[in-house]
Amino acid sequence: MLAPIRRHVVDPILALLQQGLAPRQLALCLALGAGIGMFPVLGVSTPVLTLLALGLRLNLAAIQLVSWLIGPLQLAMIIPFMRLGEWLVGAEAQPLTIEAGMQIMAQGVLQAIVTLWDAIIHASIGWMLIGPAAIYVLYRLLIPVLERALQRLKTAPPN
């Protein structure tokens, strides 16, 4: 079970370190990809991350890989972010589930935006409380992990 994770996640990250990507820069790619990848409005994270990667000269492949991997968690976190946003603004909880949201999305993007506008706003507010802090914490945690990984790569005998 761990072999696919190593092959599709860990090995590409280690390859980026071997190719010369600095641990701090890679940590920023991974943290932004994970944090913004969880933004609770479908279709927003990819263009935002692309613009960030280009603007900050980050590795686009790394940032998008993490965003893609975090996709299932993004879906799972929509309702919790929405509930947090409702609580923060004192709004009444909307009777919405992931299944109902997906059925509304099947009617078309414009219809979904109109129907789910309050839910989108509340979920975004909830993410704004958690997302930036999560990105920062993840970034700070990843730096020493990636620095140690780079040291191990440098001292490991060649294959």
Coordinates of C-alpha atoms in Angstrom, one line a residue:
M1 CA 0.0 0.0 0.0
L2 CA 2.9 2.4 0.7
A3 CA 4.7 1.6 -2.5
P4 CA 2.3 3.7 -4.7
I5 CA 2.5 6.6 -2.3
R6 CA 6.3 6.4 -2.4
R7 CA 6.4 6.1 -6.2
H8 CA 3.8 8.8 -7.0
V9 CA 4.4 11.3 -4.1
V10 CA 7.7 10.9 -2.2
D11 CA 9.9 10.0 -5.2
P12 CA 8.8 13.0 -7.3
I13 CA 9.4 15.3 -4.3
L14 CA 12.9 13.8 -3.7
A15 CA 13.6 14.1 -7.5
L16 CA 12.9 17.8 -7.3
L17 CA 15.4 18.2 -4.4
Q18 CA 18.0 16.2 -6.4
Q19 CA 17.4 18.5 -9.4
G20 CA 18.4 21.5 -7.2
L21 CA 15.1 22.9 -5.9
A22 CA 15.8 24.4 -2.5
P23 CA 14.1 22.9 0.5
R24 CA 12.5 26.2 1.4
Q25 CA 11.2 26.7 -2.1
L26 CA 9.8 23.2 -2.3
A27 CA 8.3 23.5 1.2
L28 CA 6.5 26.7 -0.1
C29 CA 5.3 24.8 -3.2
L30 CA 3.9 21.9 -1.1
A31 CA 2.3 24.1 1.6
L32 CA 0.6 26.4 -1.0
G33 CA -0.5 23.5 -3.1
A34 CA -2.1 21.8 -0.1
G35 CA -3.6 24.9 1.5
I36 CA -4.9 26.6 -1.6
G37 CA -5.8 23.2 -3.0
M38 CA -8.3 22.9 -0.2
F39 CA -10.0 26.1 -1.0
P40 CA -13.7 25.1 -0.9
V41 CA -14.8 26.5 -4.3
L42 CA -14.2 24.0 -7.1
G43 CA -12.2 25.2 -10.0
V44 CA -10.6 28.1 -8.2
S45 CA -7.4 26.6 -6.8
T46 CA -5.8 25.6 -10.1
P47 CA -5.7 29.0 -11.7
V48 CA -4.8 30.7 -8.4
L49 CA -1.9 28.2 -7.9
T50 CA -0.8 28.7 -11.4
L51 CA -0.6 32.5 -11.0
L52 CA 1.2 32.1 -7.7
A53 CA 3.7 29.7 -9.1
L54 CA 4.4 31.9 -12.1
G55 CA 4.5 35.1 -10.0
L56 CA 6.7 33.7 -7.3
R57 CA 8.8 31.6 -9.6
L58 CA 7.8 28.4 -7.9
N59 CA 7.8 24.9 -9.4
L60 CA 4.5 24.6 -11.1
A61 CA 4.6 20.8 -11.3
A62 CA 5.2 20.5 -7.6
I63 CA 2.4 22.9 -6.6
Q64 CA -0.1 21.4 -9.0
L65 CA 0.8 17.8 -8.0
V66 CA 0.0 18.6 -4.3
S67 CA -3.2 20.4 -5.3
W68 CA -4.3 17.3 -7.3
L69 CA -3.5 15.0 -4.5
I70 CA -5.4 17.1 -2.0
G71 CA -8.5 17.0 -4.2
P72 CA -10.5 14.4 -2.2
L73 CA -9.8 16.3 1.0
Q74 CA -11.0 19.5 -0.7
L75 CA -14.3 17.9 -1.3
A76 CA -14.5 16.5 2.2
M77 CA -13.8 19.9 3.7
I78 CA -16.4 21.9 1.8
I79 CA -19.2 21.3 4.3
P80 CA -16.9 21.9 7.4
F81 CA -15.6 25.1 6.0
M82 CA -19.2 26.2 5.2
R83 CA -20.3 25.4 8.7
L84 CA -17.4 27.3 10.2
G85 CA -18.2 30.3 7.9
E86 CA -21.9 30.2 8.9
W87 CA -20.9 30.1 12.6
L88 CA -18.4 33.0 12.1
V89 CA -21.0 35.3 10.5
G90 CA -23.9 34.1 12.7
A91 CA -25.9 32.7 9.7
E92 CA -28.4 29.9 10.0
A93 CA -27.0 26.5 8.8
Q94 CA -28.1 25.6 5.3
P95 CA -29.3 22.1 4.7
L96 CA -26.6 21.1 2.2
T97 CA -24.7 17.9 1.7
I98 CA -21.9 17.1 -0.7
E99 CA -24.3 14.9 -2.7
A100 CA -26.9 17.7 -3.0
G101 CA -24.1 20.1 -4.0
M102 CA -22.9 17.8 -6.7
Q103 CA -26.4 17.4 -8.1
I104 CA -26.7 21.2 -8.3
M105 CA -23.3 21.3 -10.0
A106 CA -24.6 18.9 -12.6
Q107 CA -27.2 21.5 -13.7
G108 CA -24.3 23.8 -14.8
V109 CA -21.8 26.0 -13.2
L110 CA -23.8 29.3 -13.5
Q111 CA -26.9 27.7 -12.0
A112 CA -24.7 26.2 -9.2
I113 CA -23.2 29.6 -8.4
V114 CA -26.6 31.3 -8.2
T115 CA -28.1 28.5 -6.1
L116 CA -25.1 28.0 -3.8
W117 CA -23.9 31.6 -3.5
D118 CA -24.4 31.8 0.3
A119 CA -22.7 28.4 0.8
I120 CA -19.8 29.5 -1.4
I121 CA -19.3 32.7 0.6
H122 CA -19.6 30.9 4.0
A123 CA -17.2 28.2 3.0
S124 CA -14.7 30.8 1.7
I125 CA -14.9 32.7 5.0
G126 CA -14.3 29.5 6.9
W127 CA -11.3 28.7 4.7
M128 CA -9.9 32.2 5.2
L129 CA -9.7 31.6 9.0
I130 CA -8.0 28.2 8.7
G131 CA -6.2 28.2 5.3
P132 CA -3.5 30.8 5.7
A133 CA -2.6 29.5 9.2
A134 CA -2.5 25.9 7.8
I135 CA -0.3 27.0 4.9
Y136 CA 2.1 28.7 7.3
V137 CA 2.3 25.8 9.8
L138 CA 2.8 23.3 7.0
Y139 CA 5.5 25.4 5.4
R140 CA 7.4 25.7 8.7
L141 CA 7.0 21.9 9.4
L142 CA 8.2 20.9 5.9
I143 CA 11.4 23.0 5.9
P144 CA 13.3 20.8 8.3
V145 CA 11.9 17.6 6.9
L146 CA 13.0 18.6 3.4
E147 CA 16.4 19.8 4.6
R148 CA 17.0 16.5 6.3
A149 CA 15.9 14.6 3.1
L150 CA 18.3 16.7 1.0
Q151 CA 21.2 15.9 3.4
R152 CA 20.4 12.2 3.2
L153 CA 20.3 12.4 -0.6
K154 CA 23.7 14.1 -0.6
T155 CA 25.3 11.5 1.7
A156 CA 23.6 8.4 0.2
P157 CA 25.8 6.3 -2.1
P158 CA 24.9 6.5 -5.8
N159 CA 22.7 3.7 -7.1

